[in-house]
mmCIF file of C-alpha atoms and ligand atoms in Angstrom:
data_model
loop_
_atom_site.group_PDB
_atom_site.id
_atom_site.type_symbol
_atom_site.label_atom_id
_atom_site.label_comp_id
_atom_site.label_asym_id
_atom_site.label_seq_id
_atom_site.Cartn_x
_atom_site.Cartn_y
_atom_site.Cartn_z
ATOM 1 C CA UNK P 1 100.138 32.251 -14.064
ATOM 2 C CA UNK P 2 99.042 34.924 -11.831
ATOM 3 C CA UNK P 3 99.493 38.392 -13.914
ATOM 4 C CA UNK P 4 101.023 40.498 -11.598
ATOM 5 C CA UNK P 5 103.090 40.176 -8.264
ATOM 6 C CA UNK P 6 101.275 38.060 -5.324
ATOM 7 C CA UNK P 7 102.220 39.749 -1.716
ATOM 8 C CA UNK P 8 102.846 36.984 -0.326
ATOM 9 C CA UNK P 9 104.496 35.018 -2.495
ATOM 10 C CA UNK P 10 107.340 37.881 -3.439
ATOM 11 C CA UNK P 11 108.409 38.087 0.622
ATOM 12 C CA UNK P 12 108.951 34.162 0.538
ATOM 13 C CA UNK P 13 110.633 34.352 -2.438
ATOM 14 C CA UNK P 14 112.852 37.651 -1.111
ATOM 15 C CA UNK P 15 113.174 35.543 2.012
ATOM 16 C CA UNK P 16 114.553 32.707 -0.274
ATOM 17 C CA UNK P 17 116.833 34.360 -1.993
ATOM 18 C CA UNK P 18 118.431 37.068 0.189
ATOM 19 C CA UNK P 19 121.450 35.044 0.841
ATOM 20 C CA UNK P 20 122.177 33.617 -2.210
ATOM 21 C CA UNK P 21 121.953 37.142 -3.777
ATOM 22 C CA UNK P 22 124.150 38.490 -1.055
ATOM 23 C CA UNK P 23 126.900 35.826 -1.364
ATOM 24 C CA UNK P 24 126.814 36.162 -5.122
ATOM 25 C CA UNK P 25 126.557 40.408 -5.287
ATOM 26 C CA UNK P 26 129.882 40.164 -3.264
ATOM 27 C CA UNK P 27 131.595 37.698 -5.458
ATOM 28 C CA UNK P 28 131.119 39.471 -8.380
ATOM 29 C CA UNK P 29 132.098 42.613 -7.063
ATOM 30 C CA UNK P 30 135.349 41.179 -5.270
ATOM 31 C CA UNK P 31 134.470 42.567 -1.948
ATOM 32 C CA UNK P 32 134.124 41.219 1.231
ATOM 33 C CA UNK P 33 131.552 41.109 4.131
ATOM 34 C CA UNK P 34 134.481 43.189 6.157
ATOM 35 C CA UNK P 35 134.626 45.924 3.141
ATOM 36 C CA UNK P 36 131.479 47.339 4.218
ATOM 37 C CA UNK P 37 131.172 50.815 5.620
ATOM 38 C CA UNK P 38 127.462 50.308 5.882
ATOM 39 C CA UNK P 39 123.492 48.583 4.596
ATOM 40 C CA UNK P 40 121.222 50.315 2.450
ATOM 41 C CA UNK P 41 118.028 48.756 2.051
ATOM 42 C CA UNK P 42 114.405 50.650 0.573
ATOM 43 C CA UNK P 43 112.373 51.362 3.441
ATOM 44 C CA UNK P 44 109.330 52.117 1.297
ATOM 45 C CA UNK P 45 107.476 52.690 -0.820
ATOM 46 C CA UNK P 46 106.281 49.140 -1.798
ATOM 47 C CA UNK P 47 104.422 46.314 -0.499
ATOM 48 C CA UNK P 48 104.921 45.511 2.987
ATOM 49 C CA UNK P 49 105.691 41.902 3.195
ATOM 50 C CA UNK P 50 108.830 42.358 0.806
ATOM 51 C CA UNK P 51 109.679 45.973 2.421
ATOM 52 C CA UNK P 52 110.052 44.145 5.850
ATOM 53 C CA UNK P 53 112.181 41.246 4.996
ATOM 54 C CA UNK P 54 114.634 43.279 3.334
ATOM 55 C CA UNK P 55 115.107 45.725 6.335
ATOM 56 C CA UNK P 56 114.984 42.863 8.938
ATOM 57 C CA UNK P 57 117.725 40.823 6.710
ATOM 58 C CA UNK P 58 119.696 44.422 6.183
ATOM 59 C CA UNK P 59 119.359 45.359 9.924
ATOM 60 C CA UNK P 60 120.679 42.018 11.330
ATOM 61 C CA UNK P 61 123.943 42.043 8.982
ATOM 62 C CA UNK P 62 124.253 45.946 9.591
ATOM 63 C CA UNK P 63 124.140 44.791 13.490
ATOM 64 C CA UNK P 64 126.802 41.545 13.027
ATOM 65 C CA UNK P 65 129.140 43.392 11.217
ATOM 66 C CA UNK P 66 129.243 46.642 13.410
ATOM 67 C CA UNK P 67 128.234 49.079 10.832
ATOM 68 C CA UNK P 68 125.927 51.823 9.746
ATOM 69 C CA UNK P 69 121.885 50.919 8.097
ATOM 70 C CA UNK P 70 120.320 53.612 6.097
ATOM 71 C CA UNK P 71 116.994 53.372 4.935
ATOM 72 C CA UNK P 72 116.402 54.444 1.516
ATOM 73 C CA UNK P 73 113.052 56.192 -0.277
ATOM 74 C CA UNK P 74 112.622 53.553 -3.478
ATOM 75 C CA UNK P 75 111.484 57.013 -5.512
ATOM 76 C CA UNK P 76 114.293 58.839 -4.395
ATOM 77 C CA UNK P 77 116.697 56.003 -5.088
ATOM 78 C CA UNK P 78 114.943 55.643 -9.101
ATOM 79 C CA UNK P 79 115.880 59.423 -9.277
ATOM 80 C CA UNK P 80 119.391 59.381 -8.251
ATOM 81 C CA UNK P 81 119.684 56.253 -10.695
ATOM 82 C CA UNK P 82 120.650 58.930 -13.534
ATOM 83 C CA UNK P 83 123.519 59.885 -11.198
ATOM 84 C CA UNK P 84 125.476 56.598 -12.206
ATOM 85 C CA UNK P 85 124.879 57.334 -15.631
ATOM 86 C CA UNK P 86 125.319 60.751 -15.818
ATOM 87 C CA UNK P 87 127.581 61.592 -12.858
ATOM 88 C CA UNK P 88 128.307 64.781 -13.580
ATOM 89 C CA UNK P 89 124.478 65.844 -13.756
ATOM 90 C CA UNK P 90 123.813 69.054 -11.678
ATOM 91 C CA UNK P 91 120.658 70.346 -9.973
ATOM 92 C CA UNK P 92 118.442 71.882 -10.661
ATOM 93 C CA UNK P 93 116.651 69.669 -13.753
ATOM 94 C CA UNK P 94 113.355 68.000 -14.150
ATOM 95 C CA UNK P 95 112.342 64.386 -12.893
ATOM 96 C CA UNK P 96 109.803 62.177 -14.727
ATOM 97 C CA UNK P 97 109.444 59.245 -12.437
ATOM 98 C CA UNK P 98 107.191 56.393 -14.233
ATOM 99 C CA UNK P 99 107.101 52.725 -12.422
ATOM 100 C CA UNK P 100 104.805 49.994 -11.948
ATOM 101 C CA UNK P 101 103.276 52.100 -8.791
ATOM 102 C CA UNK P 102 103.851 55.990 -9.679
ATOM 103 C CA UNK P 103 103.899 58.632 -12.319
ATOM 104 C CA UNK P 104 104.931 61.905 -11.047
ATOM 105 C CA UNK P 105 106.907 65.122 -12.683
ATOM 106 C CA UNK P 106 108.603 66.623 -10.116
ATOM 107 C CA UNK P 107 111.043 69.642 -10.350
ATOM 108 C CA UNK P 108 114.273 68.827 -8.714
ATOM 109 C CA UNK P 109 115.938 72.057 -7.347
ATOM 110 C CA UNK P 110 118.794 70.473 -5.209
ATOM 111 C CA UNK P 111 119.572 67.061 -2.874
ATOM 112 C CA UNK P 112 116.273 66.832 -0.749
ATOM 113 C CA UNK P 113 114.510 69.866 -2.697
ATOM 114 C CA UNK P 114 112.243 68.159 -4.549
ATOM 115 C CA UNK P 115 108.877 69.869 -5.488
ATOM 116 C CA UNK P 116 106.022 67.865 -7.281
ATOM 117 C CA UNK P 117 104.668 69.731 -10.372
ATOM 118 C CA UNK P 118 101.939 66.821 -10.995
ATOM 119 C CA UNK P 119 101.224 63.171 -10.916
ATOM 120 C CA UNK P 120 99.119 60.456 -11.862
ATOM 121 C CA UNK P 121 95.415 60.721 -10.305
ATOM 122 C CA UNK P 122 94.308 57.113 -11.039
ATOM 123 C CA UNK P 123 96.721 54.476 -13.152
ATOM 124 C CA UNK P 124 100.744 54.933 -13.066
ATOM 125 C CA UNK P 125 102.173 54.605 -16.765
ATOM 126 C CA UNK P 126 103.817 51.296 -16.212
ATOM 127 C CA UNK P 127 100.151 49.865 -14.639
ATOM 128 C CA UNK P 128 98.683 50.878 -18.019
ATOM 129 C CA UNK P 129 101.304 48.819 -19.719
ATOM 130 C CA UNK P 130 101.124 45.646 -16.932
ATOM 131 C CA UNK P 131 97.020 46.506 -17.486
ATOM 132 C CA UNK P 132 96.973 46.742 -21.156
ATOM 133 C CA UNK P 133 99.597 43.313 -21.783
ATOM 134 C CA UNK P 134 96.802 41.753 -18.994
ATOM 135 C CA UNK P 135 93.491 42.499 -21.369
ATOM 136 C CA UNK P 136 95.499 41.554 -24.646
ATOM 137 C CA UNK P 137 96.407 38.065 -23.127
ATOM 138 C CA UNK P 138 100.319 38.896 -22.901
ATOM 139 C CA UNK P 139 101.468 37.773 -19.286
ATOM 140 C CA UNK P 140 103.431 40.311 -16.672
ATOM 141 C CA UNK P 141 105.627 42.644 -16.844
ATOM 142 C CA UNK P 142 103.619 44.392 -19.306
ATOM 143 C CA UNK P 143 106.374 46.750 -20.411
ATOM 144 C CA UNK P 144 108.563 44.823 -22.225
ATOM 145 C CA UNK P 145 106.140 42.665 -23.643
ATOM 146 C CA UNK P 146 104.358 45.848 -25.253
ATOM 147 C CA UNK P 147 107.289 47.164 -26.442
ATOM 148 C CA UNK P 148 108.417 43.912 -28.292
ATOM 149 C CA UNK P 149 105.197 43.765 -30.589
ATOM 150 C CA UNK P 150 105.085 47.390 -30.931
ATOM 151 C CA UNK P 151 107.988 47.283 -32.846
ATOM 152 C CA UNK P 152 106.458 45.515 -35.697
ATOM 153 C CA UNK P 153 102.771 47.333 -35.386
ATOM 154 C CA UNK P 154 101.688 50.713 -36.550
ATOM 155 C CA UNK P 155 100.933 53.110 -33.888
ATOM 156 C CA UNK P 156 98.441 55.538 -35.955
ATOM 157 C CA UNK P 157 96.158 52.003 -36.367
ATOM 158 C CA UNK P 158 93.919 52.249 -33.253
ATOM 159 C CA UNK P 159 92.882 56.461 -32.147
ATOM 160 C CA UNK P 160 93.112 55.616 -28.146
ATOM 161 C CA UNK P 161 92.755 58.395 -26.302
ATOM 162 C CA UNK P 162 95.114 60.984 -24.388
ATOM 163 C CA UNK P 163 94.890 62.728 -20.763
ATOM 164 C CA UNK P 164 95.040 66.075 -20.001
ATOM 165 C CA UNK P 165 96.948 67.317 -23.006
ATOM 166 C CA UNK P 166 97.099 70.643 -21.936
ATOM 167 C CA UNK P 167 99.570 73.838 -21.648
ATOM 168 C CA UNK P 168 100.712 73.725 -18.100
ATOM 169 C CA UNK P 169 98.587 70.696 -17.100
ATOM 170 C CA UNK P 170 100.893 68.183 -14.821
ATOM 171 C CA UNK P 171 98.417 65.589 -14.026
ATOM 172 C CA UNK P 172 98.449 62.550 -15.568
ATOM 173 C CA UNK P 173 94.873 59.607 -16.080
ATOM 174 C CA UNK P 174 95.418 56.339 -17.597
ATOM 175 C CA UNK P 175 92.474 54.246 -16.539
ATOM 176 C CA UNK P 176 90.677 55.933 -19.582
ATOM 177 C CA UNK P 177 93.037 54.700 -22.230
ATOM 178 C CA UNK P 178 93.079 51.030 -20.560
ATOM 179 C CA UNK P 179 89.354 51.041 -20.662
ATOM 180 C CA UNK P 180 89.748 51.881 -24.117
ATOM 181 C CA UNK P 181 92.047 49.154 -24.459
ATOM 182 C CA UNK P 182 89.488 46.859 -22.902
ATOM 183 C CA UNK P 183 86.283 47.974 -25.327
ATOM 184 C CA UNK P 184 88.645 47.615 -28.464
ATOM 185 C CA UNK P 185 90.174 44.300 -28.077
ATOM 186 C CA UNK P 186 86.703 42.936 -27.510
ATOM 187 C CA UNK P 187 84.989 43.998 -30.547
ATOM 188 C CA UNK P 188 88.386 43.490 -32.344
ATOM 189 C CA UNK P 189 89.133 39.655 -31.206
ATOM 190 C CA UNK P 190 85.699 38.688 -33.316
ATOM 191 C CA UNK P 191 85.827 39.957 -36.436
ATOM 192 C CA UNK P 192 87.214 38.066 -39.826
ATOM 193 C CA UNK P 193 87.626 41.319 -41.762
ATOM 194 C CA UNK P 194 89.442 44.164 -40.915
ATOM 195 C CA UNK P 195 91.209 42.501 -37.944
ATOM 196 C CA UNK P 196 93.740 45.018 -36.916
ATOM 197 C CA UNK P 197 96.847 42.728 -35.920
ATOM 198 C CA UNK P 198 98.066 42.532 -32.106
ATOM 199 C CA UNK P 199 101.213 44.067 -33.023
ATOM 200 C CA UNK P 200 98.993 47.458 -34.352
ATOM 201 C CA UNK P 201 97.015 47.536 -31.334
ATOM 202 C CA UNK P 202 100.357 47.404 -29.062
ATOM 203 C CA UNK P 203 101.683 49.817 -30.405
ATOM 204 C CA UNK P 204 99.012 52.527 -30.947
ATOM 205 C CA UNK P 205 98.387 52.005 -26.954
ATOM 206 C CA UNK P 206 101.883 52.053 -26.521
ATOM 207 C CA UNK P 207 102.146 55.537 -28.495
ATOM 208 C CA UNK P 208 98.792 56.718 -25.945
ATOM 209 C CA UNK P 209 100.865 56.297 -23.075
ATOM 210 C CA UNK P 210 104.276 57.776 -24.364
ATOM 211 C CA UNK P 211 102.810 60.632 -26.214
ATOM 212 C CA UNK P 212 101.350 61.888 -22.820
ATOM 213 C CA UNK P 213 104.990 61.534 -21.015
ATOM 214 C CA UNK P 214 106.918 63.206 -23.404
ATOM 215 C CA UNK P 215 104.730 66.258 -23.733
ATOM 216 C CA UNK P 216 104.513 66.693 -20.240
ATOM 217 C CA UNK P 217 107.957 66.438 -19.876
ATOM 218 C CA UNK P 218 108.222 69.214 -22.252
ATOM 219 C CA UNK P 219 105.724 71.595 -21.125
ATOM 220 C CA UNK P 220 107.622 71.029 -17.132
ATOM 221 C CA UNK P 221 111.264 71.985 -19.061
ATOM 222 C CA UNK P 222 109.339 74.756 -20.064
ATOM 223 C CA UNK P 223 107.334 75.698 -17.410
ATOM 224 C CA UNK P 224 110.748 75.475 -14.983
ATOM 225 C CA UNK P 225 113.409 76.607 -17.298
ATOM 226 C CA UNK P 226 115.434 73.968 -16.853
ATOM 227 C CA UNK P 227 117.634 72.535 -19.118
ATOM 228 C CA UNK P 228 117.645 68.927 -18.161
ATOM 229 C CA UNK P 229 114.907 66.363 -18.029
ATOM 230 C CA UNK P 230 116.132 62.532 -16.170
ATOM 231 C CA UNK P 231 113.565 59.809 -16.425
ATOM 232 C CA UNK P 232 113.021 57.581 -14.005
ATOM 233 C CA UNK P 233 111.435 54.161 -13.149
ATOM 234 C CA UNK P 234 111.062 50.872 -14.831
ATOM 235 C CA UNK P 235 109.215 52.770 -17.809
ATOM 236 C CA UNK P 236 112.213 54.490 -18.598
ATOM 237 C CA UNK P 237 113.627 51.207 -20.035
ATOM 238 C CA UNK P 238 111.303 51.663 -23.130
ATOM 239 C CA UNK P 239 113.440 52.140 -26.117
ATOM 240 C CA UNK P 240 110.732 54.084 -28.051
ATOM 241 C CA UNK P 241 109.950 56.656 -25.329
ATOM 242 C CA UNK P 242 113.499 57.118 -25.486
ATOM 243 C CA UNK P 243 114.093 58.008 -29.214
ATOM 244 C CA UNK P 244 110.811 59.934 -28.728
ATOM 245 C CA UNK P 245 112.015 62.373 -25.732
ATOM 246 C CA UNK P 246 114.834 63.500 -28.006
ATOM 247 C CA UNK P 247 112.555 63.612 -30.999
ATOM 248 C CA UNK P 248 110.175 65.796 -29.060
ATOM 249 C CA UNK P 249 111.699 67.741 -25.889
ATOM 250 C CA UNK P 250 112.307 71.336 -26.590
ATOM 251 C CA UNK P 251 115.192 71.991 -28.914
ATOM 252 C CA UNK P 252 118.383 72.198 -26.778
ATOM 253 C CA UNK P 253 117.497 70.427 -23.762
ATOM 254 C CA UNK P 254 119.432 67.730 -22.136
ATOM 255 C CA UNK P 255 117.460 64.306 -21.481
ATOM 256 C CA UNK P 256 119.307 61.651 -19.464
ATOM 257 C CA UNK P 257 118.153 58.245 -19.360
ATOM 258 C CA UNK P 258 119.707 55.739 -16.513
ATOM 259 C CA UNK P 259 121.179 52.556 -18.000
ATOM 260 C CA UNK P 260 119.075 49.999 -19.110
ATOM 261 C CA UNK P 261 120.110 47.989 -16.044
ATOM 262 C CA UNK P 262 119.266 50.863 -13.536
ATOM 263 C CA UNK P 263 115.972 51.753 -14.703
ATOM 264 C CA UNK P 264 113.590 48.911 -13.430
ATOM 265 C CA UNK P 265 114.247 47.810 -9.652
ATOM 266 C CA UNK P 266 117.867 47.356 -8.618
ATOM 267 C CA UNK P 267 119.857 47.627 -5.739
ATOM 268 C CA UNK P 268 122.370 49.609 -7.313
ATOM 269 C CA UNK P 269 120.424 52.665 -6.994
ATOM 270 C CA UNK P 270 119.939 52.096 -3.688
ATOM 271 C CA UNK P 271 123.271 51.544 -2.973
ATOM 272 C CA UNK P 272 124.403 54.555 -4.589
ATOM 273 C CA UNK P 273 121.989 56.648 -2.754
ATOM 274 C CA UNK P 274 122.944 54.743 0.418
ATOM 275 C CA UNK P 275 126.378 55.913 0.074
ATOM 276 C CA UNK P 276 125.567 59.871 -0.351
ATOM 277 C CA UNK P 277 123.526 59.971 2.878
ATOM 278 C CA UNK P 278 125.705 57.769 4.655
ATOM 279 C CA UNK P 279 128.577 60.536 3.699
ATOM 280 C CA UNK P 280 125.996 63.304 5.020
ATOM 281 C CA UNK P 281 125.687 61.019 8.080
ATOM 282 C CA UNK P 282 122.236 60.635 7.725
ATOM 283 C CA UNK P 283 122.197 57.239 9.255
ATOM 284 C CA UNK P 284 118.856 55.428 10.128
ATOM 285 C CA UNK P 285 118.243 54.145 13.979
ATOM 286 C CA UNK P 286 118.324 50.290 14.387
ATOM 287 C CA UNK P 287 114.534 50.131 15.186
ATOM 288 C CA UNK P 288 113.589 52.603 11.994
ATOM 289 C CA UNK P 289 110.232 50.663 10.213
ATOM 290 C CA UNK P 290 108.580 49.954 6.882
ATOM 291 C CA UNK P 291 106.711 52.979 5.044
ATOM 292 C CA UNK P 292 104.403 51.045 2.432
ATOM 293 C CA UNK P 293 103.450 54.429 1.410
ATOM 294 C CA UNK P 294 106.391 56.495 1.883
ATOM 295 C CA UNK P 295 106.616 59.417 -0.349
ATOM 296 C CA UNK P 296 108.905 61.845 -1.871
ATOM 297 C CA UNK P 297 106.897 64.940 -0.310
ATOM 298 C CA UNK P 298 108.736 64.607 2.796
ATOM 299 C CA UNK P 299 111.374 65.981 1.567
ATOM 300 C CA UNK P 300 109.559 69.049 -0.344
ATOM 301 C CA UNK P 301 110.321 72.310 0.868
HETATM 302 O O1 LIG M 1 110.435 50.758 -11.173
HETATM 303 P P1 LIG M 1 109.878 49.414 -11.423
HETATM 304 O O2 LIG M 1 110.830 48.277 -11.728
HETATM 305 O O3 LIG M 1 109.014 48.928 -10.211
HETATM 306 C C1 LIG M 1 108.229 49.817 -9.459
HETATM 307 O O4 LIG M 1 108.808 50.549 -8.637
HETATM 308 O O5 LIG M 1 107.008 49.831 -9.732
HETATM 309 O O6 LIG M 1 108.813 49.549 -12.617
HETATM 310 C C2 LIG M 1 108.114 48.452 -13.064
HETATM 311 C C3 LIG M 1 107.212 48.888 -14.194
HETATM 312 C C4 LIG M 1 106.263 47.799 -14.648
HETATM 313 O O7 LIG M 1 104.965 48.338 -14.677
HETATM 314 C C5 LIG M 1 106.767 47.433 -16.022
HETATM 315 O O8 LIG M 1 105.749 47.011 -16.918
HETATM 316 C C6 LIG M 1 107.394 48.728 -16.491
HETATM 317 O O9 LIG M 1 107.992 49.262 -15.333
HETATM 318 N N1 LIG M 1 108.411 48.515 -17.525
HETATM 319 C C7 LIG M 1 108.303 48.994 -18.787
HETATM 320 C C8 LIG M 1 109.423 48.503 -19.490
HETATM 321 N N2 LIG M 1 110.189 47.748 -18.625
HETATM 322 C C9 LIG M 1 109.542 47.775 -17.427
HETATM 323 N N3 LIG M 1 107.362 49.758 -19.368
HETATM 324 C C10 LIG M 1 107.517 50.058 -20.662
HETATM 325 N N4 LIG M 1 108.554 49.614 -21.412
HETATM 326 C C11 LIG M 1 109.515 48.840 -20.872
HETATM 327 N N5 LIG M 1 110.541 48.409 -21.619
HETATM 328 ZN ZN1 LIG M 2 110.699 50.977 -8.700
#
């Protein structure tokens, strides 16, 4: 078991399985190779191994069949996820945007008019779950695993701590709370009395982690005006942050959650937001590159 993705071991298994996945994405959507108008494919952010042998796979069909590429910003993609559910979601609204590798709150005025209110300045929220599921022995992803044995544990067990809880704050810190995490569990895993349970500890650290998202969500909704929060990223899978959000957002606002399905990395979202740009003709050239460390800033205004 290795706890977390290995570089080099995701691009040979991308490699591996491009073509399986291709033939079997076109089955089950009944379309052919000849259907397609053009290749989307994430151009970054991500690791580079697995960034590259998706655009050299995407580039050499886009070239055999005669059509368009366009390279697609992962973040960008996660945000326009709440577009399939929600497609009649208008600008401007809010954006929380919590993966494995980023959490940012970013206030989304229009298509490419995106303006960062605050992110993360050490740990992303779904690192402090992978973290946190690493120190209590669960195994990777750490999301879902958390979330299971939070269900049955009581999150006011274990005090763990909580970032920057302040009016008009946007930043977020979680290497504190996993620290925490750390320092507990040890002096926890030896004693006969008083044990608090696995299931407790999950989900007090859970409750750390969610508390901070939702009131920063709410202090950006009120800080913008806006009406509508989306939330975006593999963490927005977690059912709990979910029935918290409309628990705790301002009274009246809108939040919007993708799917399930859409919410950790798929290539529907990139797909869809392949097929607005490709509309706006904003194509990519044949000999465009990976961007391990792409951002969403280049489109700020
Ligand atoms: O967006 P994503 O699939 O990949 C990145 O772009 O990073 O997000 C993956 C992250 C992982 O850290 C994983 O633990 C977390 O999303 N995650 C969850 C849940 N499902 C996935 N975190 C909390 N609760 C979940 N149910
Ligand atoms: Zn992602």
């Amino acid at each position: 078991m290795y706890g977390g993705v290995v570089p080099e071991l995701a691009s040979r298994e991308h490699e591996r399985l491009l073509n399986t996945l291709i033939e079997e994405s076109l089955q089950r959507a009944h379309v052919q190779l000849s259907d397609l108008d053009g290749i989307a494919v994430t151009r970054g952010p991500g690791l580079a191994g697995t960034l590259l042998t998706g655009i050299c796979f995407a580039k050499g069909l886009a070239q055999g069949l005669g059509v368009s590429i366009i390279g697609v910003n992962h973040l960008e993609a996660h945000i326009f996820a709440n577009f399939i559910a929600e497609p009649a979601l208008e600008f401007p609204f809010v954006c929380l945007l919590v993966s494995g590798g980023h959490t940012q709150i970013w206030n989304i005025k229009g298509y490419e008019d995106y303006h960062l209110l605050g992110e993360s300045r050490d740990d992303a929220a779904g690192e402090a779950f992978d973290k946190g599921a690493r120190i209590l022995g669960l195994g990777y992803p750490g999301g879902p695993l958390i979330e299971k044995l939070a269900v049955n544990g009581d999150k006011q067990r274990v005090e763990f701590p909580r970032s920057f809880m302040k009016k008009d704050n946007f930043e977020f810190s979680f290497s504190g709370l996993k620290t925490s995490l750390l320092y507990f569990h040890e002096q926890n895993q030896g004693r006969d009395n008083h044990k608090v349970s696995i299931e407790d500890v999950a989900a007090s650290y859970q409750e750390a982690i969610l508390d901070v998202l939702v009131y920063k969500t709410g202090q950006a909704l009120e800080r913008t005006g806006s009406g509508t929060a989306v939330i975006a990223g593999g963490v927005a899978a977690n059912k709990r942050l979910r029935e918290k959000m409309s628990q705790e957002c301002p009274a009246k606002s809108r939040i919007i959650f993708p799917g399930l399905e859409y919410c950790t990395d798929n290539a529907a979202m990139v797909a869809y937001l392949g097929e607005l740009k490709l509309k706006n003709q904003q194509t990519s050239p044949l000999d465009f590159s990976v961007e391990p460390n792409l951002s969403l800033k280049v489109y700020s205004r």
